[in-house]
XYZ file of N, CA and C in Angstrom:
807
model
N 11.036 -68.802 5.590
C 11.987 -68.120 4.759
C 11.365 -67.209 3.730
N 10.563 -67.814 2.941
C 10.187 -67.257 1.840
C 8.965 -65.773 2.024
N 8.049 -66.825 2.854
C 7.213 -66.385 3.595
C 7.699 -65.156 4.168
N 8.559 -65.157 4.942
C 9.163 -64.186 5.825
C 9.564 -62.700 4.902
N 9.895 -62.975 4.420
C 10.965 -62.277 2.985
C 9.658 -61.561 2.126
N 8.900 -62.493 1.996
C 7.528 -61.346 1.279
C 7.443 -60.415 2.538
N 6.633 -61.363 3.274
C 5.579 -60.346 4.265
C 6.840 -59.044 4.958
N 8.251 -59.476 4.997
C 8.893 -58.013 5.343
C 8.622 -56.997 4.189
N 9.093 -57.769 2.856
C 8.640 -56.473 1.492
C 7.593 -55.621 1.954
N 6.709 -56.409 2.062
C 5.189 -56.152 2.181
C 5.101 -55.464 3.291
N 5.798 -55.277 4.148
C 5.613 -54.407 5.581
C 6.749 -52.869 5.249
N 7.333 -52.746 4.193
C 8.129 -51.947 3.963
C 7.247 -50.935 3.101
N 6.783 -51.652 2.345
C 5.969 -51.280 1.346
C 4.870 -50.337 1.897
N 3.987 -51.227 2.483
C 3.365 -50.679 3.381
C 3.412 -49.477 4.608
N 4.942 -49.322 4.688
C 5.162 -48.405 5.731
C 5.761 -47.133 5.196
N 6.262 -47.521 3.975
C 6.688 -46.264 2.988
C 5.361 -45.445 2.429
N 3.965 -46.178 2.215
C 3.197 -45.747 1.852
C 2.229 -45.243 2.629
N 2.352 -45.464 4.079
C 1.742 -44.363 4.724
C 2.709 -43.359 5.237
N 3.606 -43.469 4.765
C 5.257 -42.313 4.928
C 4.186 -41.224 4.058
N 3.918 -41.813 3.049
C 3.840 -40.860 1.659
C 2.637 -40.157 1.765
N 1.404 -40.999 2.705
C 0.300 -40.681 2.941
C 0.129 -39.619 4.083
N 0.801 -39.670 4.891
C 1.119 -38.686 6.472
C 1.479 -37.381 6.102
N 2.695 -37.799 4.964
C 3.524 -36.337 4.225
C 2.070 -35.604 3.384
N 1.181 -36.324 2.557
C 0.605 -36.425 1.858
C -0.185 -35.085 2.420
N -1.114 -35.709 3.622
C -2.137 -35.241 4.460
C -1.819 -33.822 5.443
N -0.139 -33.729 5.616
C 0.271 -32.683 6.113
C 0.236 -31.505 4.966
N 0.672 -32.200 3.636
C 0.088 -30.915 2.842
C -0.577 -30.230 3.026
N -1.594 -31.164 2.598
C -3.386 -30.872 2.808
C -3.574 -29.754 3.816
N -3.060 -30.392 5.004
C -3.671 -29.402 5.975
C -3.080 -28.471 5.747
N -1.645 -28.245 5.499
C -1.186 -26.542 5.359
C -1.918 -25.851 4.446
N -2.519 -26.546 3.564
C -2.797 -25.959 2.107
C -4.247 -25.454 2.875
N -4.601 -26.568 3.246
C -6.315 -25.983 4.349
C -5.940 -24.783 5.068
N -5.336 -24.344 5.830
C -5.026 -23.397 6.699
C -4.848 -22.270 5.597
N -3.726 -22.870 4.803
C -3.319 -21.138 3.687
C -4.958 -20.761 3.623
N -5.400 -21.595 2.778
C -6.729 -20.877 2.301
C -7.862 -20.138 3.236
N -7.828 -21.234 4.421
C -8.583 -20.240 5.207
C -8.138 -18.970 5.522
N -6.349 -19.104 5.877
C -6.178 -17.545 6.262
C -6.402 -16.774 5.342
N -5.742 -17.054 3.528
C -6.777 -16.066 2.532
C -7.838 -15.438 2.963
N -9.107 -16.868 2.918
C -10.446 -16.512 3.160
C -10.860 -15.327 4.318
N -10.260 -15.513 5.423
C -9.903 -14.860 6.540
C -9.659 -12.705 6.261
N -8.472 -12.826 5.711
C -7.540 -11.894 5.081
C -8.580 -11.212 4.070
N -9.506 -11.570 3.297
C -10.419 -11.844 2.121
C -11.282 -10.827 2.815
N -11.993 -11.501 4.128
C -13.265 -11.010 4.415
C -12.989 -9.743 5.462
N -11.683 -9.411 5.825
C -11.599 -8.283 6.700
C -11.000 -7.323 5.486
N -10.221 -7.366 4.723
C -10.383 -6.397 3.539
C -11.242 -5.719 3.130
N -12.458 -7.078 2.436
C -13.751 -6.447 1.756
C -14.434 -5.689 2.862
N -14.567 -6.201 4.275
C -15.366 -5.248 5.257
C -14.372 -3.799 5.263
N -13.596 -3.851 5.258
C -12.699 -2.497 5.537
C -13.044 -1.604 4.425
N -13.135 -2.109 3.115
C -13.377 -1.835 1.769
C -14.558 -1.412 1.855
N -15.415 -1.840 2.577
C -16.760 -1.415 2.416
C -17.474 -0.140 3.388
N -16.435 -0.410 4.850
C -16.336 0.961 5.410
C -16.221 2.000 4.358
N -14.852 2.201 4.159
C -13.835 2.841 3.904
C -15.174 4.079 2.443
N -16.070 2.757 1.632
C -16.476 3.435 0.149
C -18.265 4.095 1.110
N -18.435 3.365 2.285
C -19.114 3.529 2.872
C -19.987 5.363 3.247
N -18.500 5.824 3.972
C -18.243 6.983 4.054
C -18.711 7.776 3.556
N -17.997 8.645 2.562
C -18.347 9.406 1.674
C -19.358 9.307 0.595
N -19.845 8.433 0.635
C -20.947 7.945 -0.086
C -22.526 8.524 0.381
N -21.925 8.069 2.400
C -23.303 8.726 3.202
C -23.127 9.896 3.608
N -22.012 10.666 3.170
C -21.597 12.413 3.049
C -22.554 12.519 2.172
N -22.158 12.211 0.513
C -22.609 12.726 -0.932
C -24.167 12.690 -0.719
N -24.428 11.462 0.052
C -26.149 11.552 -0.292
C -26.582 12.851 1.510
N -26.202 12.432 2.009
C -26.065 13.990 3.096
C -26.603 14.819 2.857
N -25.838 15.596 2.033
C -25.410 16.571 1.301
C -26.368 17.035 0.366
N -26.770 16.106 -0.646
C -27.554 16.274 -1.572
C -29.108 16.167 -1.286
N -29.267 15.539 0.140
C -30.413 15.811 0.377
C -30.645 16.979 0.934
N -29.681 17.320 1.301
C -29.799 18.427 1.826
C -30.141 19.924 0.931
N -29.451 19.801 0.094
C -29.828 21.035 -1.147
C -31.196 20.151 -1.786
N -31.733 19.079 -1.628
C -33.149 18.708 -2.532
C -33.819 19.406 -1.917
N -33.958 19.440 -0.457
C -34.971 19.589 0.805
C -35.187 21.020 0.827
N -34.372 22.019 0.835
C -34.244 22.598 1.438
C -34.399 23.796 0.064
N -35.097 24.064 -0.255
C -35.631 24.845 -1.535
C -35.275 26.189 -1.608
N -35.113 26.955 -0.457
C -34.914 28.245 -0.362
C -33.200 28.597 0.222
N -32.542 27.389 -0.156
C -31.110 27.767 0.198
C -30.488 28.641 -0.598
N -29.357 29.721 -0.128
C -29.029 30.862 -0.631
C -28.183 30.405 -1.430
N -27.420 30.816 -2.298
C -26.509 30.695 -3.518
C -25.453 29.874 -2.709
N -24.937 31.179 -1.784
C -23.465 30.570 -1.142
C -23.193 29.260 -0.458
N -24.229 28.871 -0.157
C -24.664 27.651 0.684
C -24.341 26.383 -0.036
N -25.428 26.855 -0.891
C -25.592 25.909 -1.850
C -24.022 25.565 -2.832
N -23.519 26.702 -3.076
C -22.026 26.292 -3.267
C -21.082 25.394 -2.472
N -21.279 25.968 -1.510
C -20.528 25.224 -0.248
C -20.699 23.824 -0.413
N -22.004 23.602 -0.474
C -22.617 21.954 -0.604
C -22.183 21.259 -1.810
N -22.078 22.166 -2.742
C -21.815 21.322 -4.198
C -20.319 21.094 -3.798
N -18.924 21.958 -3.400
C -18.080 21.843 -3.617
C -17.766 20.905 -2.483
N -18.420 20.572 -1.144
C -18.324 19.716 -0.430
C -18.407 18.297 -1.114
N -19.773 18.144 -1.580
C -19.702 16.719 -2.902
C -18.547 16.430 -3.433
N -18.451 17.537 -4.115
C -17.265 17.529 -5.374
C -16.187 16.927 -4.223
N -15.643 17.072 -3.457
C -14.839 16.828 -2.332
C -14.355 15.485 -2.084
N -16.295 14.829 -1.492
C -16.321 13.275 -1.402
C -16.201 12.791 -2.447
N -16.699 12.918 -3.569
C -16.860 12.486 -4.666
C -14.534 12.175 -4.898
N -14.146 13.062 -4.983
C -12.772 12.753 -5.263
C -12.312 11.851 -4.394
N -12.278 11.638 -3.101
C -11.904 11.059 -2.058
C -12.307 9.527 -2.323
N -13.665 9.487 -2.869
C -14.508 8.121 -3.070
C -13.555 7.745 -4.318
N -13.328 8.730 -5.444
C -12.015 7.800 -6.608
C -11.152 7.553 -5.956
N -10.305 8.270 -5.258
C -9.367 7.960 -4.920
C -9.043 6.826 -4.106
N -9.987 6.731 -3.355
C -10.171 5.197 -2.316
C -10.344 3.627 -3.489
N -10.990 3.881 -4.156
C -11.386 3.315 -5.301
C -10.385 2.674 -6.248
N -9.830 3.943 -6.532
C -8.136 3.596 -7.372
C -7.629 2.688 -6.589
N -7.229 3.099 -5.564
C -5.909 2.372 -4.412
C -6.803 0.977 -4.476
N -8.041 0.626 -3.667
C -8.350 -0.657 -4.088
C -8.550 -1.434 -5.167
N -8.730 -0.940 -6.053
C -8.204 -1.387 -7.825
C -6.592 -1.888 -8.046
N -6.011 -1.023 -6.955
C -4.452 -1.236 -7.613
C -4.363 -2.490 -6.553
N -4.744 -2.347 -5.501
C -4.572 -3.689 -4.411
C -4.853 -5.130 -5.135
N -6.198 -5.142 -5.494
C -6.915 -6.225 -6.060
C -6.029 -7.069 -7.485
N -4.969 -5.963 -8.203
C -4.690 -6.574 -8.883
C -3.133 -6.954 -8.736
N -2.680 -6.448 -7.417
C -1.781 -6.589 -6.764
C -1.822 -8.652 -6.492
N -3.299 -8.492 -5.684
C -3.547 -9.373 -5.148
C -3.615 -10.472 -6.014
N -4.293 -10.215 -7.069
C -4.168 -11.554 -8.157
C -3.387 -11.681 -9.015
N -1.835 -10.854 -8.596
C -0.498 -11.368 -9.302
C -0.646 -11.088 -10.873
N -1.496 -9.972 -11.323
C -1.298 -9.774 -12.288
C -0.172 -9.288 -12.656
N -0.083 -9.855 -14.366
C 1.884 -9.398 -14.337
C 1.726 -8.548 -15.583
N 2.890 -7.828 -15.261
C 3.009 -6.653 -15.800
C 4.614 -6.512 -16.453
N 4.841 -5.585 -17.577
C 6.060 -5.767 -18.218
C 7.187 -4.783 -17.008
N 8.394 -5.278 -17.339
C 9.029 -4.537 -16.658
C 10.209 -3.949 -17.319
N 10.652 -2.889 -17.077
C 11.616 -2.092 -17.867
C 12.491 -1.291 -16.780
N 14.103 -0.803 -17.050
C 14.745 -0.281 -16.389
C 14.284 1.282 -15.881
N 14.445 1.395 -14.475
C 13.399 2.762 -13.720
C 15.027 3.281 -13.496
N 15.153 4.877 -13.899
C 15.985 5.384 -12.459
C 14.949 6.197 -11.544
N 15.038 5.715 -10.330
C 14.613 5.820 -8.853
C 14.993 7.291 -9.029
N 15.834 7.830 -8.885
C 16.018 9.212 -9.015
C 15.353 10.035 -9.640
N 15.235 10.073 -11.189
C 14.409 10.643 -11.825
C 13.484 10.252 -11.876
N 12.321 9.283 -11.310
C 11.099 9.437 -10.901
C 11.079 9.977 -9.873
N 11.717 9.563 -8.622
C 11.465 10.399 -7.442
C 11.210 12.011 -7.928
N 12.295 12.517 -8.778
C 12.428 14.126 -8.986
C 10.849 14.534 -9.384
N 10.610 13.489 -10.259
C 9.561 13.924 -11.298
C 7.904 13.735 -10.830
N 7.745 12.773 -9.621
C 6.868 12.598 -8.203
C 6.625 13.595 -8.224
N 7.951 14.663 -6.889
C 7.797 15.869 -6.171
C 7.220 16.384 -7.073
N 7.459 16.732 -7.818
C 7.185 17.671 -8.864
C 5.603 18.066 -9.083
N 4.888 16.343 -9.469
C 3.995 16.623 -9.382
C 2.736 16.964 -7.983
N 3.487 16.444 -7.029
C 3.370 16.702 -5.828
C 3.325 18.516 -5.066
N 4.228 19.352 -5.624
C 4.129 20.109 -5.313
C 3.385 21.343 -4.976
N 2.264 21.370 -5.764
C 1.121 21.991 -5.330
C 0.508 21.846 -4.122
N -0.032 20.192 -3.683
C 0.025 20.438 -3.092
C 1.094 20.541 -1.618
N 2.311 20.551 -1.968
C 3.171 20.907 -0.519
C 3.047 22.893 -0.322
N 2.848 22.837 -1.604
C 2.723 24.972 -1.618
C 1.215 25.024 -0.975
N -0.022 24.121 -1.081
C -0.820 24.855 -0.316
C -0.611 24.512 1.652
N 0.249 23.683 1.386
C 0.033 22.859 2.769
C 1.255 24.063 3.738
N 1.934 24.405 2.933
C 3.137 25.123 3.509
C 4.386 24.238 3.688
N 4.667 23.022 2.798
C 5.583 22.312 3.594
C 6.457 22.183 1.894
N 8.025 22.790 2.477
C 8.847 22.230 1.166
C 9.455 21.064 0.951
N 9.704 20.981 -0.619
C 10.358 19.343 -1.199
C 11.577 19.565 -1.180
N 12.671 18.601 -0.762
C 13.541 18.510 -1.352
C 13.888 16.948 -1.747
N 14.661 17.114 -3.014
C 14.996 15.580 -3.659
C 16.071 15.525 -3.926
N 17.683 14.542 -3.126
C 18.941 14.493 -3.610
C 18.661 13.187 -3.754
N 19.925 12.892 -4.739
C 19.874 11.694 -5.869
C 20.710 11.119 -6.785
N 21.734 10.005 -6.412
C 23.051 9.708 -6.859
C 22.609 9.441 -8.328
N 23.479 9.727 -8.802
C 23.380 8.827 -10.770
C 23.336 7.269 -10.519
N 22.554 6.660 -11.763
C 22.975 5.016 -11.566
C 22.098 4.277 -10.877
N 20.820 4.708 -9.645
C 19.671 4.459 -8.931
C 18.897 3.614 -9.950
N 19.080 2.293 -10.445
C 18.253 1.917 -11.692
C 17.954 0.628 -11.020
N 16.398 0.003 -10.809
C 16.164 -1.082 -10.989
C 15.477 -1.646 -11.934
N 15.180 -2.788 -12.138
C 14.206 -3.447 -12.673
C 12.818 -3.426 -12.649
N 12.043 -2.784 -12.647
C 10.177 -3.047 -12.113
C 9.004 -2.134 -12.936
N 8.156 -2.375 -12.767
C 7.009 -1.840 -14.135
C 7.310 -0.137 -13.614
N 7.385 0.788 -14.535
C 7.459 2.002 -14.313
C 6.610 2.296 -13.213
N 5.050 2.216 -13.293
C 4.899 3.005 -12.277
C 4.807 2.280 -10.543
N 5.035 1.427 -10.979
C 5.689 0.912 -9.274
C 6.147 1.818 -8.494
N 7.334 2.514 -9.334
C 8.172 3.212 -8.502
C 7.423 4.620 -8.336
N 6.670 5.109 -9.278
C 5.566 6.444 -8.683
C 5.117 5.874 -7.806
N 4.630 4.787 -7.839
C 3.414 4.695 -6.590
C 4.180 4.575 -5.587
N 5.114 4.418 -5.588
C 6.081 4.329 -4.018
C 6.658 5.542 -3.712
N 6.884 6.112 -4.301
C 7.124 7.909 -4.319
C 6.142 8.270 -3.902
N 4.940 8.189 -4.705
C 4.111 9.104 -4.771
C 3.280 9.227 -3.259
N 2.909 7.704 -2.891
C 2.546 7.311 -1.580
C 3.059 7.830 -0.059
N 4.304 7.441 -0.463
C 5.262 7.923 1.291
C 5.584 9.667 0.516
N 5.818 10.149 0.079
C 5.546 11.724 -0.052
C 4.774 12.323 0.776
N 3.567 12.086 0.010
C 2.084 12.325 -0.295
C 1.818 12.190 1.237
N 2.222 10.950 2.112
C 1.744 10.867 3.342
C 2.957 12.018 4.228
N 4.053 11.837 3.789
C 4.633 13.180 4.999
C 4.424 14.540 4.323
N 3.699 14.696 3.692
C 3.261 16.188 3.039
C 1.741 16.705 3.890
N 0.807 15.206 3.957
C -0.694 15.440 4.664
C 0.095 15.364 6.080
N 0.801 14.968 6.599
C 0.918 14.641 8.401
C 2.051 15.759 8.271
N 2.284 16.773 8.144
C 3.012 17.837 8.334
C 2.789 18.633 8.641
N 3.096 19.995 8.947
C 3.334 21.178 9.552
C 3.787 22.606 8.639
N 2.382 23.212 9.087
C 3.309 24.636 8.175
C 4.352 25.117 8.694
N 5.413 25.606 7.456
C 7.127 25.817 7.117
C 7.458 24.498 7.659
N 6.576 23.286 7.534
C 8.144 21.707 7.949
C 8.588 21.080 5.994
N 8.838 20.558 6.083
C 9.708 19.724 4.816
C 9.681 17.997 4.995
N 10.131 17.713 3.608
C 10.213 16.539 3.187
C 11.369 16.329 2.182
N 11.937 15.363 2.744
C 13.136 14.999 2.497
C 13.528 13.994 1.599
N 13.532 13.626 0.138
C 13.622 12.444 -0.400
C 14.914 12.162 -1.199
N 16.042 11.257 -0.612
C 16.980 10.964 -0.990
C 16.985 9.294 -1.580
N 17.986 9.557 -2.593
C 18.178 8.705 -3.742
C 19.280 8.447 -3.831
N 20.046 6.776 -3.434
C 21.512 6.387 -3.038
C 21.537 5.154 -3.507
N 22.905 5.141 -3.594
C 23.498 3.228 -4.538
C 23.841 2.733 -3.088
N 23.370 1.692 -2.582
C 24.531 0.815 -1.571
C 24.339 -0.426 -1.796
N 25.939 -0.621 -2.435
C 25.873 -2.155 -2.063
C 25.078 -2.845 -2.863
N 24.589 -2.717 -4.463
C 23.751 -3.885 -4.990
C 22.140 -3.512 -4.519
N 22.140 -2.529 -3.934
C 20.591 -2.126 -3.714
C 20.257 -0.505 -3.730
N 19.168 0.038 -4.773
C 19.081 1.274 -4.060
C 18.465 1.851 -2.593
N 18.570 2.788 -2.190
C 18.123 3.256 -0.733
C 17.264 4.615 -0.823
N 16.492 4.096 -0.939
C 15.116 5.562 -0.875
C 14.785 5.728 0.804
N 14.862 6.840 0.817
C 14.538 7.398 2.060
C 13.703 9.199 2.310
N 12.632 8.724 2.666
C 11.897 9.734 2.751
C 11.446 9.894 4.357
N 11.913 11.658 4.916
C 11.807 11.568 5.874
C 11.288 13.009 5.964
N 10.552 13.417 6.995
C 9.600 14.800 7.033
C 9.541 14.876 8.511
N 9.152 16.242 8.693
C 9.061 17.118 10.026
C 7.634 17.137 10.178
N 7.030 15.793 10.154
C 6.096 16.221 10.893
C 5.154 15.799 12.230
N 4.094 15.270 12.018
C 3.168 14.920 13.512
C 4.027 13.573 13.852
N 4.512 12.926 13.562
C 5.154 11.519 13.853
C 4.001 10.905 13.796
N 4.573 9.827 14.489
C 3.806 8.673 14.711
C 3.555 8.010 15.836
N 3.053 7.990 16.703
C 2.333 7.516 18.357
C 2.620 6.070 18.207
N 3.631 5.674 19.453
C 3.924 4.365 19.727
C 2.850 3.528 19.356
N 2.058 3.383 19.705
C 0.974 2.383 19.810
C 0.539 2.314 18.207
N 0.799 3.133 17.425
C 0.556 2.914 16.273
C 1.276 2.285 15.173
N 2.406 2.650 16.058
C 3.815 1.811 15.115
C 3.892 -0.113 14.590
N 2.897 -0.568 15.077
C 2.653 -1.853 14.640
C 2.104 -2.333 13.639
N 1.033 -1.089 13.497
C 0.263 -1.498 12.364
C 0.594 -0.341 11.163
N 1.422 0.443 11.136
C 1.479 1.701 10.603
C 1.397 1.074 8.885
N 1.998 -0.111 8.295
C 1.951 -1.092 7.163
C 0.652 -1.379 6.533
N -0.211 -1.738 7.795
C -1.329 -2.480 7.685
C -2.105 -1.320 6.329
N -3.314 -2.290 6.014
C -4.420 -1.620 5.070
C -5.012 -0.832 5.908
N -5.667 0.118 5.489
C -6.398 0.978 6.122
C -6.064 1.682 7.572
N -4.609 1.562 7.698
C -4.241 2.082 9.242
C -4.292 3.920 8.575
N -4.557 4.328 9.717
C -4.450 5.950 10.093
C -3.759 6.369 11.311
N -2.609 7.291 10.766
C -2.512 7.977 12.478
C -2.935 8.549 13.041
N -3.957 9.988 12.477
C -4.789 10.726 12.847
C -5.898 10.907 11.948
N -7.272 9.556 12.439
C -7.734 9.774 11.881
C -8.885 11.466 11.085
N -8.709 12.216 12.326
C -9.635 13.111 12.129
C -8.425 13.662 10.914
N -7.564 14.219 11.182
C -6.733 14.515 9.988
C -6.774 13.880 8.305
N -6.898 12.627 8.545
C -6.425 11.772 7.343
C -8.086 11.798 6.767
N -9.096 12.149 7.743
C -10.500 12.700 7.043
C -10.422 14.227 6.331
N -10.375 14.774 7.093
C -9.573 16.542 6.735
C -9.228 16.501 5.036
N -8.059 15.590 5.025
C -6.985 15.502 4.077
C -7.254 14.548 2.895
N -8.539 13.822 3.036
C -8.887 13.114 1.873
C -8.007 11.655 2.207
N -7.320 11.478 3.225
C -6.768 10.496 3.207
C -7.199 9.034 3.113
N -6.839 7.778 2.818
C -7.632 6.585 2.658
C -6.674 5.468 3.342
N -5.638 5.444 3.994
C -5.414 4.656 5.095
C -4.659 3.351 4.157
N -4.533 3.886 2.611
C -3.880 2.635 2.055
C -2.740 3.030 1.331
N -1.874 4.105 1.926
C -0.805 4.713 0.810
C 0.192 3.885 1.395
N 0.828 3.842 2.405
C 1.763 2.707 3.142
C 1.695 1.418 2.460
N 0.220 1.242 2.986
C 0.338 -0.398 2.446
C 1.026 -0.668 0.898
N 0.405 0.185 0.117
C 0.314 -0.218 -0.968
C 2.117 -0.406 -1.388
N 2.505 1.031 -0.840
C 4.281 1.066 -1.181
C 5.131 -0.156 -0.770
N 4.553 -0.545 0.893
C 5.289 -1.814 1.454
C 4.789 -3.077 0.149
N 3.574 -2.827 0.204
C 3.495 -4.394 -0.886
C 4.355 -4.588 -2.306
N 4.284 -3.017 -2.704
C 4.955 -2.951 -3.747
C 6.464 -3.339 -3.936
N 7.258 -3.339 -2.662
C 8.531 -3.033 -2.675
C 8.704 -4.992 -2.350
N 7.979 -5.561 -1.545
C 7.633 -6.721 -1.235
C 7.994 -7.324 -2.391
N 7.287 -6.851 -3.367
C 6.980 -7.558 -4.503
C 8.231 -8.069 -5.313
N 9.302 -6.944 -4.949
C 10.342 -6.820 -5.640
C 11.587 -6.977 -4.839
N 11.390 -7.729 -4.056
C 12.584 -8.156 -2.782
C 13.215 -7.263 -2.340
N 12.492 -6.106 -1.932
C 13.217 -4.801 -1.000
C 12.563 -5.291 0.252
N 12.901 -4.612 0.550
C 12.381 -3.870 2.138
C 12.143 -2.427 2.693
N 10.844 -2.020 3.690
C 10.972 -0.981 4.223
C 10.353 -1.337 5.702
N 11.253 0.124 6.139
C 10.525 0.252 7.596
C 10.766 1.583 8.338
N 10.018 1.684 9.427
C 10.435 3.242 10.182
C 11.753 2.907 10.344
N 12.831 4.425 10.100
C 14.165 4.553 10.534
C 14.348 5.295 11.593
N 15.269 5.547 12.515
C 15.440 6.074 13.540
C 15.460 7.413 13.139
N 14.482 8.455 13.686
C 14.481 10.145 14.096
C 14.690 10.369 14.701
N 15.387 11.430 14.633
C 15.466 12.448 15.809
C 14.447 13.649 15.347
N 14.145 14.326 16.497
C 13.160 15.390 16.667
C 12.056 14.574 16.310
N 11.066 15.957 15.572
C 9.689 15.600 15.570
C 9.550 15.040 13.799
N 8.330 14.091 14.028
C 8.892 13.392 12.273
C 8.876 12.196 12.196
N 8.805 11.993 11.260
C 8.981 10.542 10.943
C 10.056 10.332 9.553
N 11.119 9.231 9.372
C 11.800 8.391 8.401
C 11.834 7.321 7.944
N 11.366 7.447 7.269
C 10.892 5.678 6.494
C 12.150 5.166 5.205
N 12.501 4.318 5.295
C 13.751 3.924 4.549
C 13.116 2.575 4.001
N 13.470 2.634 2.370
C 13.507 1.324 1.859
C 14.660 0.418 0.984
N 14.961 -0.484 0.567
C 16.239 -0.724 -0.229
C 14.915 -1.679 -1.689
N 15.205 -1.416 -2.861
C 15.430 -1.975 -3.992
C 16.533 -2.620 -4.684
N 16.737 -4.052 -5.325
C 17.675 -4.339 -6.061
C 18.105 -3.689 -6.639
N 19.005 -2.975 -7.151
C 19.249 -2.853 -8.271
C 19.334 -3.418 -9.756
N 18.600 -3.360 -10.422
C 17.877 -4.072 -11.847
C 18.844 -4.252 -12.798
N 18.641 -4.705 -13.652
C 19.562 -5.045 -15.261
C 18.714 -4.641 -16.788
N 18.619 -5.337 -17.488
C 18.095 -4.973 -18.403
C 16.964 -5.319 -18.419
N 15.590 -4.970 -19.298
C 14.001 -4.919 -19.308
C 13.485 -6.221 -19.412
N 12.768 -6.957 -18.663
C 12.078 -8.370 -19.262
C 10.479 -8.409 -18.720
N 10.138 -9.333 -19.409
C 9.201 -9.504 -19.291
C 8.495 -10.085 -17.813
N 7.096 -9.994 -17.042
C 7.176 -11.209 -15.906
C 5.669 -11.636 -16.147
């Protein structure tokens, strides 16, 4: 009786506590896996990262050995070479920046947040954008409902402008355009930026998100490009419970559509 009556406690006890231990250990392992895939995620970044600063780095020194060596180079040449530097040299910040902004993406640094209208940054993007669409040959246009206001650190929303622009302005066509509209639906805004230009090749459409993807790379060399303007906008919008993705085109071109909450008043995160 008595006997009986413990040793069941005691077998309950016991069986709840490797309940707790099984649950326990399944943590563990997910938590093992997260980290490796980090670690994983970690080490194909930094290699990409290290391509990527790689580059132009073995241009600049190229280059410069080339005007050390070469003692009797003519003026014009020698211009050519400096302004070629000057070239990589920008391309190398610019790669630089974008992985600066990733890294601190990545370690959740927080940042204040205040009410954006989407509209009037978008306007104020193009704007600065426009030079280069005048050397490229390709025009802006920006329509844009009143009221486009979310929540998120000001320049979030440049960098998400500035990014998907910036990329259908380099993958374009002289006399094509870019299209950036600014709309309320429904509790979310709807940015949509869409351009006439090279599209995008099936096979590329999978990774078009990814870090460091290119569609053409010889182009996106041409153009100073760094293979992280996408990413950075998708992470950004991530961040802030939107969404984006390719939208359906017609003709030649590409449309990329995203939705933002619509925000309330400024707080802190």
């Amino acid at each position: 009786g008595q006997l009986g009556r413990s040793l069941d406690k005691m077998a309950r006890r016991l069986s709840a506590a490797l309940t707790d231990l099984e649950t326990a250990n399944q943590a563990l392992r997910g938590e093992v896996a997260r980290e490796r895939e980090l670690d994983r995620q970690r080490m194909a970044f930094f290699s990409a990262a290290s391509h990527e600063l790689k580059t132009p780095l073995a241009a600049i020194r190229l280059l410069a050995d080339s005007i050390e060596q070469n003692e009797g180079m003519d003026e014009a040449t020698m211009r050519e070479f400096v302004s070629d530097i000057a070239d990589e040299t920008e391309r190398l910040q610019r790669t630089t920046e974008k992985l600066l902004d990733l890294s601190r993406r990545d370690d959740g640094t927080h940042v204040r947040r205040v009410s954006v209208d989407v509209g009037e940054a978008a306007g104020d993007t193009l704007r600065r954008l426009a030079p280069l669409a005048e050397s490229s040959g390709v025009e802006l246009h920006c329509e844009a409902e009143d009221g486009c206001i979310i929540t998120a650190p000001e320049d979030d929303v440049y960098q998400i402008v500035f990014n998907l622009a910036e990329n259908a302005i380099k993958y374009n066509v002289p006399g094509g355009s870019v299209d950036v509209s600014v709309k309320n639906s429904r509790g979310f805004v709807l940015l949509t930026v869409e351009d006439t230009g090279i599209g995008i090749p099936e096979a590329d459409l999978p990774n078009i998100f990814s870090r460091f993807s290119r569609v053409d790379k010889a182009r996106s060399r041409e153009s100073g490009g760094t293979g992280l303007g996408l990413s950075i906008a998708r992470e950004i919008v991530q961040r802030h419970h939107g969404t984006i993705a390719l939208a359906p085109h017609e003709g030649p071109g590409t449309t990329i559509r995203l939705t933002l909450p619509i925000g309330g008043p400024s707080n802190p995160i």
